[in-house]
GROMACS .gro file of C-alpha atoms in nm:
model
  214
    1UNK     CA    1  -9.728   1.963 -18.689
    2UNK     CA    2  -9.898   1.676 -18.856
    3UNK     CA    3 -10.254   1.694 -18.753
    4UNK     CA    4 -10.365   2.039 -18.822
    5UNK     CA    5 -10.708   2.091 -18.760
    6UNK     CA    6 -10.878   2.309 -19.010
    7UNK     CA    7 -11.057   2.187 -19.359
    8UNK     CA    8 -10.974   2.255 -19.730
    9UNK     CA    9 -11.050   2.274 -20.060
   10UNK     CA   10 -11.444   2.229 -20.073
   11UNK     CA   11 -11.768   2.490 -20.091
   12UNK     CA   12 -11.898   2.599 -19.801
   13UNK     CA   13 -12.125   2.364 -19.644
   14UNK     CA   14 -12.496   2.440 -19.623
   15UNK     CA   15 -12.484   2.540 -19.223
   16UNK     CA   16 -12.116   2.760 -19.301
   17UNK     CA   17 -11.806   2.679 -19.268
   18UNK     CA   18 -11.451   2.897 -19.215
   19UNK     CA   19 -11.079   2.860 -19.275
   20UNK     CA   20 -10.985   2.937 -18.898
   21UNK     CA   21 -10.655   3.067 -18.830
   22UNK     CA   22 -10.591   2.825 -18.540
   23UNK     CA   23 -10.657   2.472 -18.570
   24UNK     CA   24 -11.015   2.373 -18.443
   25UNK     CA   25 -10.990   2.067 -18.186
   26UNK     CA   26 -11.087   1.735 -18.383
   27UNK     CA   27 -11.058   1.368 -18.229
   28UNK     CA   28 -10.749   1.210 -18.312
   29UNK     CA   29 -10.889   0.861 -18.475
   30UNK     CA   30 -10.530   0.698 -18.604
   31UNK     CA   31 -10.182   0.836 -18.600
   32UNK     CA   32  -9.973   0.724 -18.862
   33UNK     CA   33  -9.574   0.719 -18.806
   34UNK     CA   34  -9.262   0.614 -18.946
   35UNK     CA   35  -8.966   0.346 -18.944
   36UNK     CA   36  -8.827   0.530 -18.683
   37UNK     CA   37  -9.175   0.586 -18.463
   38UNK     CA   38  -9.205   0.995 -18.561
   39UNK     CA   39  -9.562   1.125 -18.615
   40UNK     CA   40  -9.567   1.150 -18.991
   41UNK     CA   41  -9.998   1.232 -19.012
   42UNK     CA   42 -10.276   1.204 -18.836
   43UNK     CA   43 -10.646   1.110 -18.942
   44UNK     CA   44 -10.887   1.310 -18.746
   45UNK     CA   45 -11.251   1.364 -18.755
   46UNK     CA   46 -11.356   1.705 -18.882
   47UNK     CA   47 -11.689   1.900 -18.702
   48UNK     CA   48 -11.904   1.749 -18.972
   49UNK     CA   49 -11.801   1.393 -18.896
   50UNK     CA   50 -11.555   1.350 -19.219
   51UNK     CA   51 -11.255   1.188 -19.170
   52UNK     CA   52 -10.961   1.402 -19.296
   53UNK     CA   53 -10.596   1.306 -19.331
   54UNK     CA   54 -10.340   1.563 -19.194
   55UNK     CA   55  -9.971   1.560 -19.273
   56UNK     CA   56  -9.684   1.832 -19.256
   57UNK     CA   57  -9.475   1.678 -19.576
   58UNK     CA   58  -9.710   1.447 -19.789
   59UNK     CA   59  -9.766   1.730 -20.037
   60UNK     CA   60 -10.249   1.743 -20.160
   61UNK     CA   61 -10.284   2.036 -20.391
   62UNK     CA   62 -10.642   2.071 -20.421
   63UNK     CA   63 -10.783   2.241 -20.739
   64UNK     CA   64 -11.168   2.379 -20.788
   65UNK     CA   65 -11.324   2.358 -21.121
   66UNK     CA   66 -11.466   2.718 -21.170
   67UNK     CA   67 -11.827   2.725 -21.144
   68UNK     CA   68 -12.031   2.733 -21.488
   69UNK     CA   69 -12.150   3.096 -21.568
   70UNK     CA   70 -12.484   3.222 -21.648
   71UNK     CA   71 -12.702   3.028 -21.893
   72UNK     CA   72 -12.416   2.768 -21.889
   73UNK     CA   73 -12.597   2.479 -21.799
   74UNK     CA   74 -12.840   2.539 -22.056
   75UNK     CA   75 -12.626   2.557 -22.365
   76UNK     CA   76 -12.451   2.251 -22.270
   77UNK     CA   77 -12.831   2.145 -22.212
   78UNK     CA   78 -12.853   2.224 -22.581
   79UNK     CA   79 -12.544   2.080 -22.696
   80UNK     CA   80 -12.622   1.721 -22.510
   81UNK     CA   81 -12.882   1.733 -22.746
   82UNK     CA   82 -12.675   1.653 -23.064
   83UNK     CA   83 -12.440   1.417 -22.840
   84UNK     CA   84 -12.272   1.392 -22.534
   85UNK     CA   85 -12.189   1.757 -22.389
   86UNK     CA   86 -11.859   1.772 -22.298
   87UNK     CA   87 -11.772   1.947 -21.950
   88UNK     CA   88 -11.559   2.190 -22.059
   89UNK     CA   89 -11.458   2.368 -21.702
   90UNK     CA   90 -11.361   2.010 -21.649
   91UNK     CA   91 -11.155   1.989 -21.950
   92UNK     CA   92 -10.991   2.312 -21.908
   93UNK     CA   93 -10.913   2.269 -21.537
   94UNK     CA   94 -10.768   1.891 -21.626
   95UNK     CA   95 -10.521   2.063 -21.913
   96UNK     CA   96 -10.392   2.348 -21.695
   97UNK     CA   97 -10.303   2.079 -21.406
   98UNK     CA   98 -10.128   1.835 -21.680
   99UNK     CA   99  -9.921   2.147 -21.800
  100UNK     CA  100  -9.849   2.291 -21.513
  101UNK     CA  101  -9.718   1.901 -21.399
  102UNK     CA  102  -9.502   1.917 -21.710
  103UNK     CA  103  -9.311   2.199 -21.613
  104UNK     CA  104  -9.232   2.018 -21.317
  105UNK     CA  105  -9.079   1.628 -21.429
  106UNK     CA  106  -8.885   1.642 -21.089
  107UNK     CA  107  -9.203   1.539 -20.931
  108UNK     CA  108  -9.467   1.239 -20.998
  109UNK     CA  109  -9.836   1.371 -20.927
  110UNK     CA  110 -10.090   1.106 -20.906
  111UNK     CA  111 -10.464   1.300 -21.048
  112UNK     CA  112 -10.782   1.265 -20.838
  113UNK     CA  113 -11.094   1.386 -20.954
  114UNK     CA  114 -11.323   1.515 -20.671
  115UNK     CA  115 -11.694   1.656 -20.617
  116UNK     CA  116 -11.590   2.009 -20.689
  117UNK     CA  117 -11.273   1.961 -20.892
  118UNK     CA  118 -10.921   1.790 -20.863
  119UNK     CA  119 -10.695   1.652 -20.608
  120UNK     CA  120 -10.314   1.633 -20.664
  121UNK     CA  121 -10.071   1.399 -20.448
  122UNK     CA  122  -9.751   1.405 -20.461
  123UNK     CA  123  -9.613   1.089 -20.439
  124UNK     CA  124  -9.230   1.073 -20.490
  125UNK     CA  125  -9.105   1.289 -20.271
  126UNK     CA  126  -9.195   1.465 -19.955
  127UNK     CA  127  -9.247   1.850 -19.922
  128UNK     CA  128  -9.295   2.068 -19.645
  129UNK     CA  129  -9.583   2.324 -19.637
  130UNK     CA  130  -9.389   2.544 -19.487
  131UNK     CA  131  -9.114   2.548 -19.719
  132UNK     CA  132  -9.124   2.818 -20.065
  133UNK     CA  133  -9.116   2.527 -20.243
  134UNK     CA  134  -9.450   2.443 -20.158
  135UNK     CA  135  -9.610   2.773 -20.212
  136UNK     CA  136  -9.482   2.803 -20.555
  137UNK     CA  137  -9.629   2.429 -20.635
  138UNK     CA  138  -9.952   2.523 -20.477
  139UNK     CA  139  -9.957   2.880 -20.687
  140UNK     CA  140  -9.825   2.712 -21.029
  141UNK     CA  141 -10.120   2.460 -21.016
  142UNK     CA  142 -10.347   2.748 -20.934
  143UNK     CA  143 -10.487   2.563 -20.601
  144UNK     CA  144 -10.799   2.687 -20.416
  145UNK     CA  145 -10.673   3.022 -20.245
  146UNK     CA  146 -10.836   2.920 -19.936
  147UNK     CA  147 -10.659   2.563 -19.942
  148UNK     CA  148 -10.329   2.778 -19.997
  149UNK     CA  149 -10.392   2.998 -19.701
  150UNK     CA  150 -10.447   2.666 -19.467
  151UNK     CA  151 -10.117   2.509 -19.599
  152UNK     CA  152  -9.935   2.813 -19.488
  153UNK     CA  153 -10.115   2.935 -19.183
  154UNK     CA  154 -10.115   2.544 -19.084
  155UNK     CA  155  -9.809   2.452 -19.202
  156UNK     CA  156  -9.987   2.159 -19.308
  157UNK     CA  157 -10.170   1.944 -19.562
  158UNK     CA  158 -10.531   1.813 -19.566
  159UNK     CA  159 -10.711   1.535 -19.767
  160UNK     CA  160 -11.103   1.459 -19.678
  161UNK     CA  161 -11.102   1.056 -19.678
  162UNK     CA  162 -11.480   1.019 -19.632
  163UNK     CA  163 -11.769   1.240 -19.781
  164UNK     CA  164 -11.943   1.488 -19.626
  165UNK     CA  165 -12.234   1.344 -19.434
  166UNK     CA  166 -12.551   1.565 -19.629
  167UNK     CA  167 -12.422   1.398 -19.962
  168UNK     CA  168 -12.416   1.034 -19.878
  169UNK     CA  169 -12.809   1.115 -19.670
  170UNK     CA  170 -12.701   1.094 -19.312
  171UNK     CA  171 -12.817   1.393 -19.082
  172UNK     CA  172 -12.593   1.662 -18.954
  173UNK     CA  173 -12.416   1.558 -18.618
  174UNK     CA  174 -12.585   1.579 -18.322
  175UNK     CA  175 -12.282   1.721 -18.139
  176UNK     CA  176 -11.901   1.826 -18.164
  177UNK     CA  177 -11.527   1.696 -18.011
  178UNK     CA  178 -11.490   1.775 -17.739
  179UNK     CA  179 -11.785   1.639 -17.588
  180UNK     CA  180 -11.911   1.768 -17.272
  181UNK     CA  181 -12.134   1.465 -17.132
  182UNK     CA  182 -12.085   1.111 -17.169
  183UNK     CA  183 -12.437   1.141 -17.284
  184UNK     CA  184 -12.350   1.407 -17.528
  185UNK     CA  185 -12.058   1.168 -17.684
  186UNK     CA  186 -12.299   0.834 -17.696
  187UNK     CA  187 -12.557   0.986 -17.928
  188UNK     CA  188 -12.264   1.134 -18.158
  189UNK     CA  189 -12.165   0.763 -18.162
  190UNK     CA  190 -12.438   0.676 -18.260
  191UNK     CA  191 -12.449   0.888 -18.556
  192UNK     CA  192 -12.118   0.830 -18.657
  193UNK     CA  193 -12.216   0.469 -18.653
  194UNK     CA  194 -12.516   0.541 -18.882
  195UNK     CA  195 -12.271   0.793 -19.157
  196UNK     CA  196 -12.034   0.521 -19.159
  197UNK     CA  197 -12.288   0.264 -19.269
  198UNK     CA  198 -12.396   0.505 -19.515
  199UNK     CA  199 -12.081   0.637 -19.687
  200UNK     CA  200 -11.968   0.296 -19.727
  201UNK     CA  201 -12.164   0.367 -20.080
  202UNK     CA  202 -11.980   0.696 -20.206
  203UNK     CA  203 -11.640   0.753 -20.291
  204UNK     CA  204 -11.456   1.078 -20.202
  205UNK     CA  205 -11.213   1.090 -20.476
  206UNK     CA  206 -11.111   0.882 -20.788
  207UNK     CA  207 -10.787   0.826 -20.936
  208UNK     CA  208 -10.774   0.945 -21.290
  209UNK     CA  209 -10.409   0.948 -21.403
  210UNK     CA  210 -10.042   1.016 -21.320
  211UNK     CA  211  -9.748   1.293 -21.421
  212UNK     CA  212  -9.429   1.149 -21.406
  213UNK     CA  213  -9.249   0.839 -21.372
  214UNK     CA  214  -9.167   0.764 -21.042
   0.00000   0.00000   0.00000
């Protein structure tokens, strides 16, 4: 299908969070189809209030930057102190996605650089999740291994379009779809009216190059 209902690629949030087997319900908030008027994605609202794009053939890879060991953020602490200290994790994780992109010129990858690491698109050709294919991409580029278990047990892609409401200052949501008062569903509109107002000011991803030619 091509709204499945789980999310991907991030940290746990600070009240948990789980990669369920089975999609959780989510509102449907657009529905995006083709020339010929198939479902081709869906953009949902996730239980934190996020809106998250969900497609069965528009190929996200999502890819964590490892977190810094031990003592880390103290030498590059040190380091910024004869210059600017590079992010190396950052660095590292950038060059293994370029190579593993050049092993692949069949496909153009368009590079998004996220809170926790990167986002990959693939933008010239569609790709099932379901499909080997699509496994091997996701294992070559060394994606998240819970993202990876969501593509396949989803058969599915997700993409987080807005941030996550405790990093742009909005509180957590006073409720979750499916509502069960009218009551219940006016005061989460009434959130959801305040976190839009206040993630107008963040971005959730930002493009920072391209693989390929197409």
């Amino acid at each position: 299908g091509a709204a499945p209902r789980a999310e991907a690629g991030d940290p746990w949030p600070p009240h948990g969070y789980g990669y369920p087997e089975r999609p959780p319900r989510e509102e449907v908030v657009e529905e995006v189809t083709g020339d010929d008027g198939a479902l081709v994605a869906a953009v949902t609202r996730n239980s934190y209030g996020s809106l998250i794009l969900n497609t069965s053939d528009f190929m996200f890879i999502d890819v964590d930057i490892p977190p810094e060991p031990p003592g880390g953020g103290l030498l590059r602490a040190i380091k910024g102190l004869f210059g600017k200290a590079p992010d190396e994790a950052e660095s590292r994780t950038r060059g293994r996605i370029g190579a593993a992109a050049a092993r692949r010129p069949e496909y153009t990858f368009r590079l998004y650089r996220t809170f926790a690491g990167f986002r990959c698109a693939v933008v010239n050709r569609r790709l099932s999740a379901a499909s080997p294919e699509s496994r091997r991409l996701l294992e070559e580029f060394d994606a998240d291994p819970l993202y990876v278990r969501l593509c396949q047990s989803q058969q599915s892609y997700r993409a987080r379009l807005t941030p996550k409401y405790w990093r742009c200052g909005a509180h957590r949501p006073p409720a979750r779809f499916p509502w069960e008062t009218e009551a219940e569903e006016q005061r989460y509109r009434a959130w959801e009216r305040e976190y839009v107002g206040l993630s107008r000011r963040f971005a959730t991803c930002r493009l920072v190059g391209q693989f390929g030619r197409q």
